[in-house]
Amino acid sequence: MSPPSLPFAPAAVIFDMDGLMLDSERAIIACLAEAARERSHDLPELLWLSMVGHSEAVCRHLLDEAVGEAEREQILQRSHVLYDAVVAAGVPHRPGILAMLDFLDARGIPRAVATSTRRPLALRKLEAAGLLSRFDAVCTSSDVEHPKPAPDVYLLAARSLGVDPERCLVLEDSPTGVRAALAAGMHPIQIPDLLEPDDTVRALGHTILPSLDDARVLLEQRLAVHPDA
């Protein structure tokens, strides 16, 4: 198998947030699981993993099926309290994010966030983690009609940067986000966090790499050879 390569030099890079830049998926799951246990619900890890990368509406539906609407609301309210404390302390970075942003800074490549998180929480998380000022635009599920895997939030990010979608490189961790980027006509690189790509995801034909550092090296190689093509 030939090594991965980029077919073009990106005019912009668009980042997912949870699980890609911030090590927040584990924290979210831990808070949900703790809130559920406090309500005497020992729910399987598979349920929490099935929520990764999905919108709040999808997560609510999954919890409704598991515990019912009334219990779901109690669990979510408590998990929000627990997670707010994590956010206030600053969610840890995923490895390689600062080096990637420094690399893009040095080359003047614009960048945006495209996240399924609602705007108020997304801004708080980015600010507390010291990343908000590193982006030219932040696009959230609050800003679009349809969440991922619909392409809306990625198309909004491209418009916000003034870049054609086909000239955008997307960095994602979840299959849902990869599908959204592909639907937007963009080129995604997937850096899995909690969810390893299965055969169905791999069949999408996108690039999958172990880390943000690997993605940065790939981008460096492409810009070194053909910086404008």
Short mmCIF file of C-alpha atoms in Angstrom, two decimals:
data_model
loop_
_atom_site.label_atom_id
_atom_site.label_comp_id
_atom_site.label_asym_id
_atom_site.label_seq_id
_atom_site.Cartn_x
_atom_site.Cartn_y
_atom_site.Cartn_z
CA MET A 1 0.00 0.00 0.00
CA SER A 2 1.37 3.42 -0.97
CA PRO A 3 1.89 6.00 1.80
CA PRO A 4 -0.88 8.60 2.25
CA SER A 5 -0.58 11.91 0.45
CA LEU A 6 -2.59 15.09 -0.03
CA PRO A 7 -3.99 15.69 -3.53
CA PHE A 8 -3.81 19.46 -3.13
CA ALA A 9 -2.30 22.25 -1.04
CA PRO A 10 -5.13 23.37 1.28
CA ALA A 11 -6.21 27.00 1.24
CA ALA A 12 -7.71 26.51 4.72
CA VAL A 13 -7.87 23.90 7.46
CA ILE A 14 -11.07 23.21 9.40
CA PHE A 15 -10.91 21.47 12.77
CA ASP A 16 -13.43 19.44 14.69
CA MET A 17 -13.18 20.18 18.43
CA ASP A 18 -14.10 17.32 20.80
CA GLY A 19 -11.80 14.33 20.48
CA LEU A 20 -9.68 16.07 17.84
CA MET A 21 -8.30 19.18 19.57
CA LEU A 22 -9.56 18.59 23.10
CA ASP A 23 -9.43 15.36 25.08
CA SER A 24 -13.06 15.95 25.96
CA GLU A 25 -14.81 12.80 24.78
CA ARG A 26 -13.45 10.81 27.71
CA ALA A 27 -14.45 13.57 30.13
CA ILE A 28 -17.96 13.81 28.69
CA ILE A 29 -18.46 10.05 28.90
CA ALA A 30 -17.11 9.94 32.45
CA CYS A 31 -19.51 12.69 33.55
CA LEU A 32 -22.50 11.02 31.88
CA ALA A 33 -21.62 7.63 33.37
CA GLU A 34 -21.19 9.14 36.85
CA ALA A 35 -24.51 10.97 36.59
CA ALA A 36 -26.21 7.77 35.48
CA ARG A 37 -24.69 5.78 38.35
CA GLU A 38 -25.93 8.39 40.80
CA ARG A 39 -29.41 7.59 39.44
CA SER A 40 -28.73 3.83 39.86
CA HIS A 41 -28.25 3.23 36.12
CA ASP A 42 -25.18 1.16 35.25
CA LEU A 43 -25.26 1.73 31.50
CA PRO A 44 -22.89 -0.05 29.10
CA GLU A 45 -19.84 1.73 27.68
CA LEU A 46 -21.11 0.91 24.20
CA LEU A 47 -24.03 3.30 24.74
CA TRP A 48 -21.70 6.19 25.59
CA LEU A 49 -19.41 5.41 22.66
CA SER A 50 -22.40 5.41 20.31
CA MET A 51 -22.92 9.10 21.16
CA VAL A 52 -19.43 10.20 20.09
CA GLY A 53 -19.53 12.74 17.29
CA HIS A 54 -23.31 13.05 17.29
CA SER A 55 -25.56 16.02 17.98
CA GLU A 56 -27.24 16.69 21.31
CA ALA A 57 -30.58 15.60 19.83
CA VAL A 58 -29.20 12.18 18.86
CA CYS A 59 -27.63 11.70 22.30
CA ARG A 60 -30.92 12.60 23.98
CA HIS A 61 -32.74 10.04 21.84
CA LEU A 62 -30.24 7.30 22.72
CA LEU A 63 -30.66 8.05 26.43
CA ASP A 64 -34.44 8.10 26.07
CA GLU A 65 -34.29 4.58 24.66
CA ALA A 66 -32.06 3.42 27.52
CA VAL A 67 -33.69 5.00 30.58
CA GLY A 68 -36.77 6.97 29.51
CA GLU A 69 -37.31 10.69 29.08
CA ALA A 70 -37.66 11.64 32.75
CA GLU A 71 -34.49 9.86 33.82
CA ARG A 72 -32.64 11.15 30.78
CA GLU A 73 -33.30 14.71 31.83
CA GLN A 74 -32.07 14.09 35.36
CA ILE A 75 -28.90 12.42 34.08
CA LEU A 76 -28.17 15.21 31.61
CA GLN A 77 -28.72 17.96 34.16
CA ARG A 78 -26.32 16.32 36.61
CA SER A 79 -23.75 15.52 33.91
CA HIS A 80 -23.78 19.17 32.82
CA VAL A 81 -22.87 20.24 36.36
CA LEU A 82 -20.03 17.72 36.49
CA TYR A 83 -18.77 18.66 33.04
CA ASP A 84 -18.92 22.41 33.72
CA ALA A 85 -16.30 21.86 36.42
CA VAL A 86 -14.08 20.04 33.92
CA VAL A 87 -14.49 22.80 31.33
CA ALA A 88 -13.74 25.54 33.87
CA ALA A 89 -10.45 23.83 34.70
CA GLY A 90 -9.56 23.64 30.99
CA VAL A 91 -10.05 20.44 29.02
CA PRO A 92 -6.63 18.94 28.18
CA HIS A 93 -5.35 19.24 24.62
CA ARG A 94 -5.05 16.25 22.33
CA PRO A 95 -1.42 15.54 21.39
CA GLY A 96 -0.09 17.58 18.48
CA ILE A 97 -2.70 20.34 18.36
CA LEU A 98 -0.36 23.19 19.33
CA ALA A 99 2.33 22.10 16.89
CA MET A 100 -0.28 21.94 14.10
CA LEU A 101 -1.59 25.42 14.89
CA ASP A 102 1.94 26.83 15.08
CA PHE A 103 2.69 25.29 11.69
CA LEU A 104 -0.41 26.88 10.11
CA ASP A 105 0.39 30.21 11.79
CA ALA A 106 3.87 30.24 10.29
CA ARG A 107 2.45 29.69 6.80
CA GLY A 108 -0.51 32.04 7.11
CA ILE A 109 -3.08 29.31 6.43
CA PRO A 110 -6.54 30.29 7.74
CA ARG A 111 -8.42 27.92 10.00
CA ALA A 112 -11.83 27.45 11.57
CA VAL A 113 -13.57 25.22 14.08
CA ALA A 114 -16.62 23.22 12.99
CA THR A 115 -18.21 21.47 15.97
CA SER A 116 -21.42 19.71 16.93
CA THR A 117 -21.25 21.42 20.33
CA ARG A 118 -23.59 24.35 20.95
CA ARG A 119 -21.99 27.79 20.63
CA PRO A 120 -21.89 28.96 24.29
CA LEU A 121 -20.24 25.76 25.49
CA ALA A 122 -17.90 25.56 22.50
CA LEU A 123 -16.61 29.07 23.13
CA ARG A 124 -16.14 28.39 26.84
CA LYS A 125 -14.21 25.20 26.14
CA LEU A 126 -11.94 26.79 23.57
CA GLU A 127 -11.30 29.84 25.75
CA ALA A 128 -10.53 27.78 28.87
CA ALA A 129 -8.18 25.58 26.85
CA GLY A 130 -6.37 28.62 25.46
CA LEU A 131 -7.32 27.86 21.85
CA LEU A 132 -10.08 30.34 20.99
CA SER A 133 -7.71 33.04 19.74
CA ARG A 134 -5.97 30.57 17.42
CA PHE A 135 -8.92 30.43 14.99
CA ASP A 136 -10.32 32.82 12.41
CA ALA A 137 -13.88 31.48 12.83
CA VAL A 138 -15.83 29.18 15.15
CA CYS A 139 -18.88 27.46 13.67
CA THR A 140 -21.17 25.38 15.89
CA SER A 141 -24.39 23.39 15.78
CA SER A 142 -26.15 26.55 17.06
CA ASP A 143 -25.34 28.24 13.76
CA VAL A 144 -26.80 25.73 11.29
CA GLU A 145 -30.08 23.97 10.65
CA HIS A 146 -28.74 20.43 10.33
CA PRO A 147 -25.93 18.98 12.49
CA LYS A 148 -23.25 16.52 11.36
CA PRO A 149 -23.34 14.22 9.40
CA ALA A 150 -25.05 16.92 7.31
CA PRO A 151 -22.45 19.20 5.69
CA ASP A 152 -23.96 22.47 7.00
CA VAL A 153 -21.41 23.36 9.68
CA TYR A 154 -18.47 22.62 7.36
CA LEU A 155 -19.96 24.67 4.53
CA LEU A 156 -20.51 27.52 6.98
CA ALA A 157 -16.88 27.31 8.06
CA ALA A 158 -15.70 27.53 4.46
CA ARG A 159 -17.92 30.56 3.83
CA SER A 160 -16.67 32.19 7.02
CA LEU A 161 -13.09 31.84 5.79
CA GLY A 162 -13.94 32.85 2.22
CA VAL A 163 -12.52 29.59 0.83
CA ASP A 164 -14.13 27.17 -1.63
CA PRO A 165 -15.05 23.87 0.10
CA GLU A 166 -12.92 21.79 -2.26
CA ARG A 167 -9.85 23.76 -1.12
CA CYS A 168 -10.46 22.94 2.55
CA LEU A 169 -8.67 20.26 4.52
CA VAL A 170 -10.71 18.88 7.43
CA LEU A 171 -9.29 17.25 10.57
CA GLU A 172 -11.80 14.97 12.30
CA ASP A 173 -11.85 12.12 14.80
CA SER A 174 -15.34 10.64 14.37
CA PRO A 175 -17.02 8.82 11.47
CA THR A 176 -19.97 11.22 11.74
CA GLY A 177 -17.68 14.20 11.18
CA VAL A 178 -15.89 12.49 8.30
CA ARG A 179 -19.21 11.94 6.56
CA ALA A 180 -20.12 15.59 7.08
CA ALA A 181 -16.82 16.74 5.56
CA LEU A 182 -17.20 14.44 2.56
CA ALA A 183 -20.76 15.65 2.03
CA ALA A 184 -19.39 19.21 2.00
CA GLY A 185 -16.99 18.29 -0.81
CA MET A 186 -13.93 18.63 1.42
CA HIS A 187 -10.91 16.42 2.01
CA PRO A 188 -11.01 14.91 5.52
CA ILE A 189 -8.19 13.36 7.45
CA GLN A 190 -9.47 11.21 10.30
CA ILE A 191 -7.45 10.92 13.49
CA PRO A 192 -9.45 8.41 15.56
CA ASP A 193 -9.82 8.91 19.28
CA LEU A 194 -12.30 6.65 21.06
CA LEU A 195 -13.81 5.09 17.93
CA GLU A 196 -11.61 3.02 15.64
CA PRO A 197 -12.81 3.08 12.02
CA ASP A 198 -14.60 -0.11 11.00
CA ASP A 199 -14.73 -1.50 7.46
CA THR A 200 -17.73 0.67 6.58
CA VAL A 201 -15.87 3.83 7.57
CA ARG A 202 -12.65 2.78 5.83
CA ALA A 203 -14.66 2.16 2.66
CA LEU A 204 -15.34 5.91 2.48
CA GLY A 205 -11.84 6.19 1.03
CA HIS A 206 -10.54 9.10 3.10
CA THR A 207 -7.14 9.38 4.78
CA ILE A 208 -6.81 7.90 8.30
CA LEU A 209 -3.75 8.73 10.40
CA PRO A 210 -2.68 7.89 13.97
CA SER A 211 -2.09 11.44 15.20
CA LEU A 212 -2.19 15.17 14.51
CA ASP A 213 1.60 15.05 14.27
CA ASP A 214 1.28 12.63 11.35
CA ALA A 215 -1.24 14.96 9.71
CA ARG A 216 1.14 17.91 10.14
CA VAL A 217 4.01 15.97 8.55
CA LEU A 218 1.77 15.04 5.61
CA LEU A 219 0.81 18.69 5.17
CA GLU A 220 4.44 19.80 5.43
CA GLN A 221 5.44 17.33 2.72
CA ARG A 222 2.69 18.50 0.38
CA LEU A 223 3.48 22.20 0.82
CA ALA A 224 7.20 21.57 0.38
CA VAL A 225 6.68 19.86 -2.98
CA HIS A 226 3.78 21.84 -4.49
CA PRO A 227 2.89 24.80 -2.26
CA ASP A 228 0.29 26.26 -4.64
CA ALA A 229 -1.25 23.24 -6.36
#
